[in-house]
Tab-separated table of C-alpha atoms in Angstrom:
chain	number	residue	atom	x	y	z
A	1	MET	CA	-12.351	18.132	-11.087
A	2	PHE	CA	-15.275	16.897	-13.127
A	3	SER	CA	-13.700	13.885	-14.773
A	4	ASP	CA	-15.663	10.658	-14.675
A	5	LYS	CA	-13.008	9.109	-12.471
A	6	GLU	CA	-13.481	11.742	-9.785
A	7	LYS	CA	-17.261	11.614	-10.043
A	8	ILE	CA	-17.206	7.871	-9.439
A	9	SER	CA	-14.784	8.287	-6.539
A	10	ARG	CA	-17.199	10.790	-5.024
A	11	LEU	CA	-20.185	8.486	-5.577
A	12	LEU	CA	-18.310	5.814	-3.632
A	13	SER	CA	-17.635	8.247	-0.770
A	14	TYR	CA	-21.294	9.241	-0.725
A	15	LYS	CA	-22.286	5.601	-0.591
A	16	ASN	CA	-19.908	4.827	2.281
A	17	LEU	CA	-21.182	7.841	4.178
A	18	LEU	CA	-24.801	6.930	3.537
A	19	TYR	CA	-24.192	3.509	5.076
A	20	ARG	CA	-22.783	5.250	8.138
A	21	PHE	CA	-25.757	7.644	8.341
A	22	LYS	CA	-28.072	4.692	7.964
A	23	SER	CA	-26.405	2.894	10.852
A	24	LEU	CA	-27.105	5.999	12.955
A	25	GLY	CA	-30.802	5.646	12.192
A	26	PHE	CA	-31.144	8.194	9.378
A	27	VAL	CA	-33.812	7.523	6.766
A	28	ARG	CA	-33.137	10.484	4.561
A	29	VAL	CA	-30.304	13.001	4.212
A	30	PHE	CA	-29.827	16.454	2.798
A	31	SER	CA	-27.020	17.474	0.505
A	32	ASP	CA	-25.812	19.719	3.356
A	33	ASN	CA	-25.333	16.674	5.610
A	34	LEU	CA	-23.078	15.058	3.058
A	35	ALA	CA	-21.339	18.346	2.271
A	36	ASP	CA	-20.505	19.068	5.924
A	37	THR	CA	-19.092	15.611	6.539
A	38	LEU	CA	-17.030	15.542	3.358
A	39	GLY	CA	-15.925	19.159	3.425
A	40	VAL	CA	-17.244	19.922	-0.054
A	41	SER	CA	-19.995	22.269	-1.226
A	42	SER	CA	-23.573	21.017	-1.180
A	43	SER	CA	-24.045	22.293	-4.721
A	44	LEU	CA	-21.356	19.880	-5.911
A	45	ILE	CA	-23.277	17.025	-4.340
A	46	ARG	CA	-26.555	18.127	-5.902
A	47	LYS	CA	-24.778	18.474	-9.249
A	48	ASP	CA	-23.339	14.950	-8.979
A	49	PHE	CA	-26.715	13.512	-8.002
A	50	SER	CA	-28.471	15.302	-10.809
A	51	TYR	CA	-25.781	14.216	-13.327
A	52	PHE	CA	-26.444	10.588	-12.461
A	53	GLY	CA	-30.220	10.989	-12.296
A	54	ILE	CA	-30.475	10.611	-8.512
A	55	LYS	CA	-33.600	12.481	-7.468
A	56	GLY	CA	-34.562	14.020	-4.140
A	57	ASN	CA	-37.929	13.818	-2.389
A	58	GLN	CA	-40.613	16.407	-2.948
A	59	ARG	CA	-40.323	17.478	0.674
A	60	GLY	CA	-36.565	17.904	0.341
A	61	GLY	CA	-33.694	15.567	1.083
A	62	TYR	CA	-32.850	12.216	-0.366
A	63	HIS	CA	-34.132	8.822	0.695
A	64	ILE	CA	-30.992	6.944	1.805
A	65	ASP	CA	-31.942	3.459	0.621
A	66	THR	CA	-32.981	4.732	-2.787
A	67	VAL	CA	-29.748	6.654	-3.242
A	68	ILE	CA	-27.576	3.700	-2.175
A	69	GLU	CA	-29.411	1.407	-4.563
A	70	LYS	CA	-29.122	3.899	-7.383
A	71	ILE	CA	-25.382	4.379	-6.787
A	72	GLN	CA	-24.785	0.609	-6.791
A	73	GLU	CA	-26.652	0.451	-10.075
A	74	ILE	CA	-24.663	3.307	-11.622
A	75	ILE	CA	-21.329	1.802	-10.660
A	76	GLY	CA	-22.597	-1.529	-11.880
A	77	PHE	CA	-22.269	-3.101	-8.466
A	78	ASN	CA	-25.821	-4.384	-8.268
A	79	GLU	CA	-24.480	-7.487	-9.997
A	80	ALA	CA	-21.388	-9.384	-8.811
A	81	GLN	CA	-18.121	-8.184	-10.325
A	82	LYS	CA	-15.839	-11.089	-11.138
A	83	VAL	CA	-12.178	-10.228	-10.923
A	84	ILE	CA	-9.083	-12.424	-11.090
A	85	LEU	CA	-5.805	-11.957	-9.269
A	86	ILE	CA	-2.420	-12.811	-10.749
A	87	GLY	CA	0.458	-13.282	-8.324
A	88	VAL	CA	-0.414	-14.740	-4.949
A	89	GLY	CA	2.419	-13.221	-2.917
A	90	HIS	CA	2.035	-11.054	0.189
A	91	ILE	CA	0.024	-8.302	-1.472
A	92	GLY	CA	-1.997	-10.804	-3.494
A	93	LYS	CA	-2.949	-12.786	-0.398
A	94	ALA	CA	-3.934	-9.629	1.433
A	95	LEU	CA	-6.224	-8.662	-1.447
A	96	ILE	CA	-7.872	-12.086	-1.479
A	97	GLN	CA	-8.629	-11.717	2.221
A	98	TYR	CA	-9.707	-8.077	1.954
A	99	GLU	CA	-13.221	-7.843	3.384
A	100	GLY	CA	-13.936	-4.465	1.837
A	101	PHE	CA	-14.502	-5.867	-1.641
A	102	ARG	CA	-17.380	-8.040	-0.525
A	103	ASN	CA	-19.520	-5.062	0.542
A	104	ASP	CA	-19.322	-3.799	-2.978
A	105	ASN	CA	-20.148	-7.068	-4.618
A	106	ILE	CA	-16.619	-7.461	-5.954
A	107	ALA	CA	-15.418	-11.065	-5.928
A	108	ILE	CA	-11.930	-12.345	-6.648
A	109	VAL	CA	-13.082	-15.557	-8.317
A	110	ALA	CA	-9.650	-17.060	-8.922
A	111	GLY	CA	-5.986	-16.474	-8.162
A	112	PHE	CA	-3.100	-17.452	-10.435
A	113	ASP	CA	0.507	-18.165	-9.618
A	114	ILE	CA	3.479	-19.695	-11.387
A	115	ASP	CA	4.576	-21.468	-8.206
A	116	ARG	CA	2.934	-24.897	-7.935
A	117	ASN	CA	3.397	-24.823	-4.162
A	118	LYS	CA	0.850	-22.027	-4.094
A	119	THR	CA	-1.743	-23.520	-6.421
A	120	ASN	CA	-4.786	-25.164	-4.877
A	121	GLU	CA	-7.875	-25.851	-6.963
A	122	LYS	CA	-9.995	-26.544	-3.907
A	123	SER	CA	-9.349	-23.370	-1.949
A	124	ASN	CA	-11.778	-20.485	-2.057
A	125	PRO	CA	-11.036	-18.831	-4.402
A	126	PRO	CA	-9.080	-21.515	-6.267
A	127	ILE	CA	-5.417	-20.715	-6.923
A	128	LEU	CA	-4.560	-22.007	-10.392
A	129	HIS	CA	-1.327	-22.278	-12.314
A	130	THR	CA	-0.621	-19.336	-14.634
A	131	GLU	CA	-0.689	-21.677	-17.647
A	132	LYS	CA	-4.483	-21.856	-17.188
A	133	LEU	CA	-4.897	-18.080	-17.258
A	134	GLY	CA	-5.924	-17.594	-20.898
A	135	GLU	CA	-8.409	-20.440	-20.861
A	136	TYR	CA	-9.972	-19.298	-17.589
A	137	ILE	CA	-10.418	-15.725	-18.819
A	138	SER	CA	-12.199	-16.673	-22.018
A	139	LYS	CA	-14.295	-19.417	-20.431
A	140	ASN	CA	-15.493	-17.187	-17.578
A	141	LYS	CA	-15.652	-13.960	-19.576
A	142	ILE	CA	-13.351	-12.181	-17.111
A	143	LYS	CA	-12.751	-8.544	-17.953
A	144	VAL	CA	-10.734	-7.232	-15.031
A	145	ALA	CA	-7.498	-8.546	-13.514
A	146	ILE	CA	-5.458	-7.467	-10.515
A	147	LEU	CA	-1.765	-7.800	-11.248
A	148	ALA	CA	0.445	-8.413	-8.215
A	149	VAL	CA	3.371	-10.363	-9.650
A	150	PRO	CA	7.019	-9.400	-9.021
A	151	GLY	CA	8.534	-6.819	-11.371
A	152	PRO	CA	10.701	-9.087	-13.538
A	153	VAL	CA	7.812	-11.342	-14.689
A	154	SER	CA	5.210	-8.619	-15.120
A	155	GLN	CA	5.914	-7.923	-18.815
A	156	SER	CA	5.198	-11.507	-19.894
A	157	VAL	CA	1.977	-11.659	-17.861
A	158	ILE	CA	0.813	-8.377	-19.352
A	159	GLU	CA	1.319	-9.713	-22.865
A	160	LEU	CA	-0.689	-12.779	-21.936
A	161	LEU	CA	-3.484	-10.608	-20.537
A	162	ARG	CA	-3.565	-8.505	-23.694
A	163	GLU	CA	-3.841	-11.624	-25.844
A	164	SER	CA	-6.635	-12.874	-23.597
A	165	LYS	CA	-8.548	-9.645	-24.284
A	166	ILE	CA	-8.625	-8.480	-20.674
A	167	GLU	CA	-10.119	-4.975	-20.607
A	168	GLY	CA	-8.961	-3.655	-17.245
A	169	ILE	CA	-5.853	-4.135	-15.094
A	170	LEU	CA	-5.271	-2.903	-11.551
A	171	ASN	CA	-1.499	-2.932	-11.592
A	172	PHE	CA	0.512	-3.312	-8.373
A	173	THR	CA	3.785	-4.126	-10.158
A	174	PRO	CA	6.608	-1.566	-10.343
A	175	LEU	CA	6.169	-1.415	-14.133
A	176	LYS	CA	4.074	1.619	-15.039
A	177	LEU	CA	1.531	0.572	-17.671
A	178	LYS	CA	-0.286	2.850	-20.056
A	179	SER	CA	-3.951	2.521	-20.959
A	180	THR	CA	-4.791	1.810	-24.576
A	181	ASP	CA	-8.077	1.864	-26.485
A	182	ASN	CA	-8.774	-1.746	-25.523
A	183	LEU	CA	-7.251	-1.837	-22.070
A	184	VAL	CA	-7.787	0.456	-19.095
A	185	VAL	CA	-4.956	0.391	-16.568
A	186	ARG	CA	-4.730	1.816	-13.076
A	187	ASN	CA	-1.290	1.769	-11.538
A	188	ILE	CA	-0.807	1.557	-7.781
A	189	ASN	CA	2.872	1.754	-6.950
A	190	ILE	CA	3.082	1.607	-3.173
A	191	LYS	CA	6.825	2.175	-3.089
A	192	VAL	CA	6.633	5.255	-5.293
A	193	GLU	CA	3.813	6.673	-3.155
A	194	LEU	CA	5.815	6.111	0.012
A	195	ALA	CA	8.998	7.503	-1.531
A	196	ASN	CA	7.098	10.577	-2.708
A	197	LEU	CA	5.698	11.048	0.767
A	198	ILE	CA	9.109	10.766	2.423
A	199	TYR	CA	10.487	13.237	-0.095
A	200	SER	CA	7.652	15.721	0.575
A	201	VAL	CA	8.165	15.499	4.326
A	202	LYS	CA	11.886	16.179	3.935
A	203	HIS	CA	11.501	19.226	1.699
B	1	MET	CA	3.328	17.608	-15.615
B	2	PHE	CA	6.181	19.408	-13.898
B	3	SER	CA	5.013	19.130	-10.328
B	4	ASP	CA	7.560	17.910	-7.801
B	5	LYS	CA	5.517	14.783	-7.228
B	6	GLU	CA	5.771	13.742	-10.858
B	7	LYS	CA	9.432	14.641	-11.069
B	8	ILE	CA	10.190	12.400	-8.112
B	9	SER	CA	8.099	9.584	-9.595
B	10	ARG	CA	10.134	9.895	-12.760
B	11	LEU	CA	13.414	9.907	-10.846
B	12	LEU	CA	12.339	6.632	-9.242
B	13	SER	CA	11.552	5.113	-12.652
B	14	TYR	CA	14.925	6.273	-13.960
B	15	LYS	CA	16.616	4.698	-10.985
B	16	ASN	CA	14.800	1.370	-11.421
B	17	LEU	CA	15.683	1.339	-15.102
B	18	LEU	CA	19.293	2.201	-14.418
B	19	TYR	CA	19.560	-0.813	-12.123
B	20	ARG	CA	18.218	-2.958	-14.942
B	21	PHE	CA	20.643	-1.458	-17.471
B	22	LYS	CA	23.448	-2.010	-14.995
B	23	SER	CA	22.532	-5.664	-14.617
B	24	LEU	CA	22.856	-5.952	-18.412
B	25	GLY	CA	26.427	-4.731	-18.167
B	26	PHE	CA	25.923	-1.050	-19.073
B	27	VAL	CA	28.344	1.420	-17.534
B	28	ARG	CA	26.818	4.568	-18.982
B	29	VAL	CA	23.537	5.453	-20.666
B	30	PHE	CA	22.235	8.147	-22.925
B	31	SER	CA	19.022	10.044	-22.391
B	32	ASP	CA	17.740	8.361	-25.575
B	33	ASN	CA	18.137	4.921	-23.945
B	34	LEU	CA	15.946	5.959	-21.043
B	35	ALA	CA	13.517	7.791	-23.327
B	36	ASP	CA	12.992	4.786	-25.610
B	37	THR	CA	12.374	2.406	-22.741
B	38	LEU	CA	10.004	4.744	-20.909
B	39	GLY	CA	8.210	6.101	-23.954
B	40	VAL	CA	8.944	9.742	-23.105
B	41	SER	CA	11.040	12.350	-24.891
B	42	SER	CA	14.765	12.437	-24.246
B	43	SER	CA	14.566	16.187	-23.710
B	44	LEU	CA	12.273	15.595	-20.712
B	45	ILE	CA	14.896	13.315	-19.206
B	46	ARG	CA	17.685	15.811	-19.801
B	47	LYS	CA	15.509	18.535	-18.303
B	48	ASP	CA	14.826	16.413	-15.191
B	49	PHE	CA	18.502	15.581	-14.786
B	50	SER	CA	19.522	19.166	-15.206
B	51	TYR	CA	16.825	20.337	-12.748
B	52	PHE	CA	18.288	18.060	-10.079
B	53	GLY	CA	21.907	18.853	-10.963
B	54	ILE	CA	22.677	15.446	-12.488
B	55	LYS	CA	25.470	15.985	-14.972
B	56	GLY	CA	26.508	13.998	-18.022
B	57	ASN	CA	30.051	13.072	-19.038
B	58	GLN	CA	32.124	15.224	-21.322
B	59	ARG	CA	32.020	12.536	-23.987
B	60	GLY	CA	28.235	12.301	-23.775
B	61	GLY	CA	26.014	9.996	-21.789
B	62	TYR	CA	25.636	9.573	-18.064
B	63	HIS	CA	27.656	7.361	-15.775
B	64	ILE	CA	25.114	4.935	-14.320
B	65	ASP	CA	26.569	4.545	-10.823
B	66	THR	CA	26.946	8.287	-10.419
B	67	VAL	CA	23.359	8.934	-11.507
B	68	ILE	CA	21.954	6.236	-9.192
B	69	GLU	CA	23.906	7.618	-6.258
B	70	LYS	CA	22.805	11.154	-7.039
B	71	ILE	CA	19.143	10.111	-7.292
B	72	GLN	CA	19.316	8.270	-3.952
B	73	GLU	CA	20.780	11.423	-2.448
B	74	ILE	CA	18.090	13.683	-3.949
B	75	ILE	CA	15.264	11.499	-2.714
B	76	GLY	CA	17.012	11.283	0.620
B	77	PHE	CA	17.373	7.512	0.378
B	78	ASN	CA	21.094	7.460	0.996
B	79	GLU	CA	20.197	7.286	4.685
B	80	ALA	CA	17.688	4.800	6.120
B	81	GLN	CA	14.064	6.008	6.146
B	82	LYS	CA	12.335	4.959	9.338
B	83	VAL	CA	8.610	4.434	8.903
B	84	ILE	CA	6.013	2.970	11.257
B	85	LEU	CA	2.950	0.958	10.349
B	86	ILE	CA	-0.342	1.191	12.194
B	87	GLY	CA	-2.762	-1.681	11.786
B	88	VAL	CA	-1.229	-5.124	11.334
B	89	GLY	CA	-4.057	-6.746	9.355
B	90	HIS	CA	-3.735	-8.407	5.959
B	91	ILE	CA	-2.512	-5.333	4.113
B	92	GLY	CA	-0.300	-4.284	7.033
B	93	LYS	CA	1.391	-7.690	7.173
B	94	ALA	CA	1.940	-7.659	3.412
B	95	LEU	CA	3.636	-4.269	3.686
B	96	ILE	CA	5.918	-5.467	6.499
B	97	GLN	CA	7.020	-8.356	4.308
B	98	TYR	CA	7.341	-6.271	1.143
B	99	GLU	CA	10.891	-6.733	-0.153
B	100	GLY	CA	10.733	-3.729	-2.436
B	101	PHE	CA	11.145	-1.213	0.378
B	102	ARG	CA	14.532	-2.594	1.388
B	103	ASN	CA	16.152	-1.735	-1.964
B	104	ASP	CA	15.281	1.851	-1.316
B	105	ASN	CA	16.512	1.941	2.215
B	106	ILE	CA	12.988	2.230	3.603
B	107	ALA	CA	12.530	0.342	6.871
B	108	ILE	CA	9.299	-0.286	8.725
B	109	VAL	CA	10.844	-0.070	12.177
B	110	ALA	CA	7.713	-0.908	14.182
B	111	GLY	CA	4.128	-2.021	13.733
B	112	PHE	CA	1.249	-1.051	16.011
B	113	ASP	CA	-2.021	-2.790	16.650
B	114	ILE	CA	-4.801	-2.520	19.195
B	115	ASP	CA	-5.165	-6.313	19.326
B	116	ARG	CA	-2.864	-7.768	22.005
B	117	ASN	CA	-2.890	-11.109	20.180
B	118	LYS	CA	-0.947	-9.412	17.416
B	119	THR	CA	1.613	-7.552	19.534
B	120	ASN	CA	5.079	-9.044	19.879
B	121	GLU	CA	7.963	-6.930	21.100
B	122	LYS	CA	10.520	-9.484	20.006
B	123	SER	CA	9.497	-9.885	16.382
B	124	ASN	CA	11.312	-8.016	13.634
B	125	PRO	CA	9.973	-5.391	13.393
B	126	PRO	CA	8.371	-5.348	16.851
B	127	ILE	CA	4.575	-5.131	16.886
B	128	LEU	CA	3.578	-2.864	19.770
B	129	HIS	CA	0.257	-1.944	21.305
B	130	THR	CA	-1.272	1.267	19.946
B	131	GLU	CA	-1.099	2.820	23.418
B	132	LYS	CA	2.675	3.098	22.921
B	133	LEU	CA	2.334	4.946	19.617
B	134	GLY	CA	2.805	8.530	20.826
B	135	GLU	CA	5.778	7.694	23.001
B	136	TYR	CA	7.464	5.681	20.239
B	137	ILE	CA	7.056	8.452	17.678
B	138	SER	CA	8.609	11.154	19.830
B	139	LYS	CA	11.373	8.933	21.212
B	140	ASN	CA	12.434	7.713	17.760
B	141	LYS	CA	11.717	10.949	15.884
B	142	ILE	CA	9.416	9.161	13.438
B	143	LYS	CA	8.018	11.417	10.736
B	144	VAL	CA	6.139	9.067	8.431
B	145	ALA	CA	3.425	6.514	9.229
B	146	ILE	CA	1.588	4.008	7.085
B	147	LEU	CA	-2.036	3.775	8.160
B	148	ALA	CA	-3.712	0.433	7.502
B	149	VAL	CA	-6.345	0.228	10.230
B	150	PRO	CA	-10.013	-0.596	9.517
B	151	GLY	CA	-12.260	2.322	8.576
B	152	PRO	CA	-14.151	2.740	11.857
B	153	VAL	CA	-11.062	3.294	14.019
B	154	SER	CA	-9.107	5.399	11.544
B	155	GLN	CA	-10.347	8.775	12.790
B	156	SER	CA	-9.085	8.255	16.338
B	157	VAL	CA	-5.688	7.036	15.133
B	158	ILE	CA	-5.378	10.040	12.849
B	159	GLU	CA	-6.019	12.403	15.759
B	160	LEU	CA	-3.351	10.595	17.754
B	161	LEU	CA	-0.894	10.899	14.856
B	162	ARG	CA	-1.596	14.617	14.519
B	163	GLU	CA	-0.960	15.133	18.241
B	164	SER	CA	2.261	13.154	17.925
B	165	LYS	CA	3.392	15.592	15.220
B	166	ILE	CA	3.675	12.999	12.477
B	167	GLU	CA	4.456	14.835	9.225
B	168	GLY	CA	3.452	12.278	6.601
B	169	ILE	CA	0.780	9.582	6.336
B	170	LEU	CA	0.385	6.946	3.632
B	171	ASN	CA	-3.283	6.230	4.126
B	172	PHE	CA	-4.791	2.876	3.151
B	173	THR	CA	-8.034	3.427	5.089
B	174	PRO	CA	-11.299	4.207	3.266
B	175	LEU	CA	-11.356	7.640	4.912
B	176	LYS	CA	-9.998	10.209	2.470
B	177	LEU	CA	-7.642	12.517	4.358
B	178	LYS	CA	-6.588	15.970	3.307
B	179	SER	CA	-3.072	17.304	3.593
B	180	THR	CA	-2.530	20.314	5.839
B	181	ASP	CA	0.438	22.649	6.325
B	182	ASN	CA	1.914	20.307	8.923
B	183	LEU	CA	0.883	16.966	7.525
B	184	VAL	CA	1.296	15.516	4.031
B	185	VAL	CA	-1.154	12.736	3.217
B	186	ARG	CA	-1.233	10.302	0.317
B	187	ASN	CA	-4.397	8.268	0.034
B	188	ILE	CA	-4.382	4.818	-1.529
B	189	ASN	CA	-7.903	3.466	-1.674
B	190	ILE	CA	-7.633	0.086	-3.324
B	191	LYS	CA	-11.387	-0.449	-3.423
B	192	VAL	CA	-12.057	2.891	-5.088
B	193	GLU	CA	-9.331	2.208	-7.653
B	194	LEU	CA	-10.808	-1.175	-8.451
B	195	ALA	CA	-14.368	0.184	-8.552
B	196	ASN	CA	-13.257	2.960	-10.902
B	197	LEU	CA	-11.578	0.434	-13.131
B	198	ILE	CA	-14.656	-1.794	-13.279
B	199	TYR	CA	-16.769	1.251	-14.061
B	200	SER	CA	-14.404	2.340	-16.871
B	201	VAL	CA	-14.435	-1.117	-18.419
B	202	LYS	CA	-18.229	-1.200	-18.381
B	203	HIS	CA	-18.681	2.200	-20.027
């Protein structure tokens, strides 16, 4: 419950909510406002805020703009996050076009594919051939890659990413990867999630 | 570690591996084969198999075809799983075209969107207007929906799904939903996963 991962997930929910409050005309909020909307206790919110050094006003409540700015800073999203995408299939394309990343200053700066019919250096972002992957990573100091290649080729791409000293992989392939000291992996297996859901509904 | 969710995830990995072994010409496997490839203990695999009533041969080892069939049956994937998709944006389209579902007998039988430029009753699957959602669900006894609508409209769609007695939602919207007694929810928030990953790499 108090792992860093969950804390960061909560910070992101707070931030999304704060944007919504702000669009309603709010200038400041109270931990109870956030608690009610999220269905958690207000003490948890105050604990999270205090853990990350987010301070309230003297007169009570939190100034929305200050909190949003502080959260962006904590997550490291005050500066642009450059991410590459490997595998420009259906899921890959959807991720490139996903608007949500932009709000959080995340930019997919290049896509890579083994299929030369998909490569296009002039598109935005450019889609390059996989043979340029290692060079691109070191030249642009890329640390995080999204992996959306088909199952059978994923192992070879992963080896290449390891050699290129990538530090984080968001893995959409069916192959479940384990994190190591030098590489953090998050696996998103849509089929397994859906299969689990169908199984739960049936039983 | 021994929750049903994890057991089912493991069964799916076993099944995927067994297909790969089969394609190599294997007829039977031993729990050690699976254990080595997955990096788990062979006793865990034997425990899982025994839990689900999957039996080995007298001479040792498991007959691959029998195990695959049994796993399909356990997960309920021996019969077609009808799922609907709500929100035919980038992610929604990618899911409709996702080949991986077909291997597991999962079929997205209809898509729904509020934008009449996207509806098309004659496409495969048909893309219908959201106003037909409730009727479609009850007529076709749909139990599971994939939700891929933009954040701002998600709440109203969720209410509609609840009223329509949907029992499972795979939720790709930014709104984190909680499961209830009548509704199982699995949340996949791609942005939060990526943000968490970037945060982990930075710290």
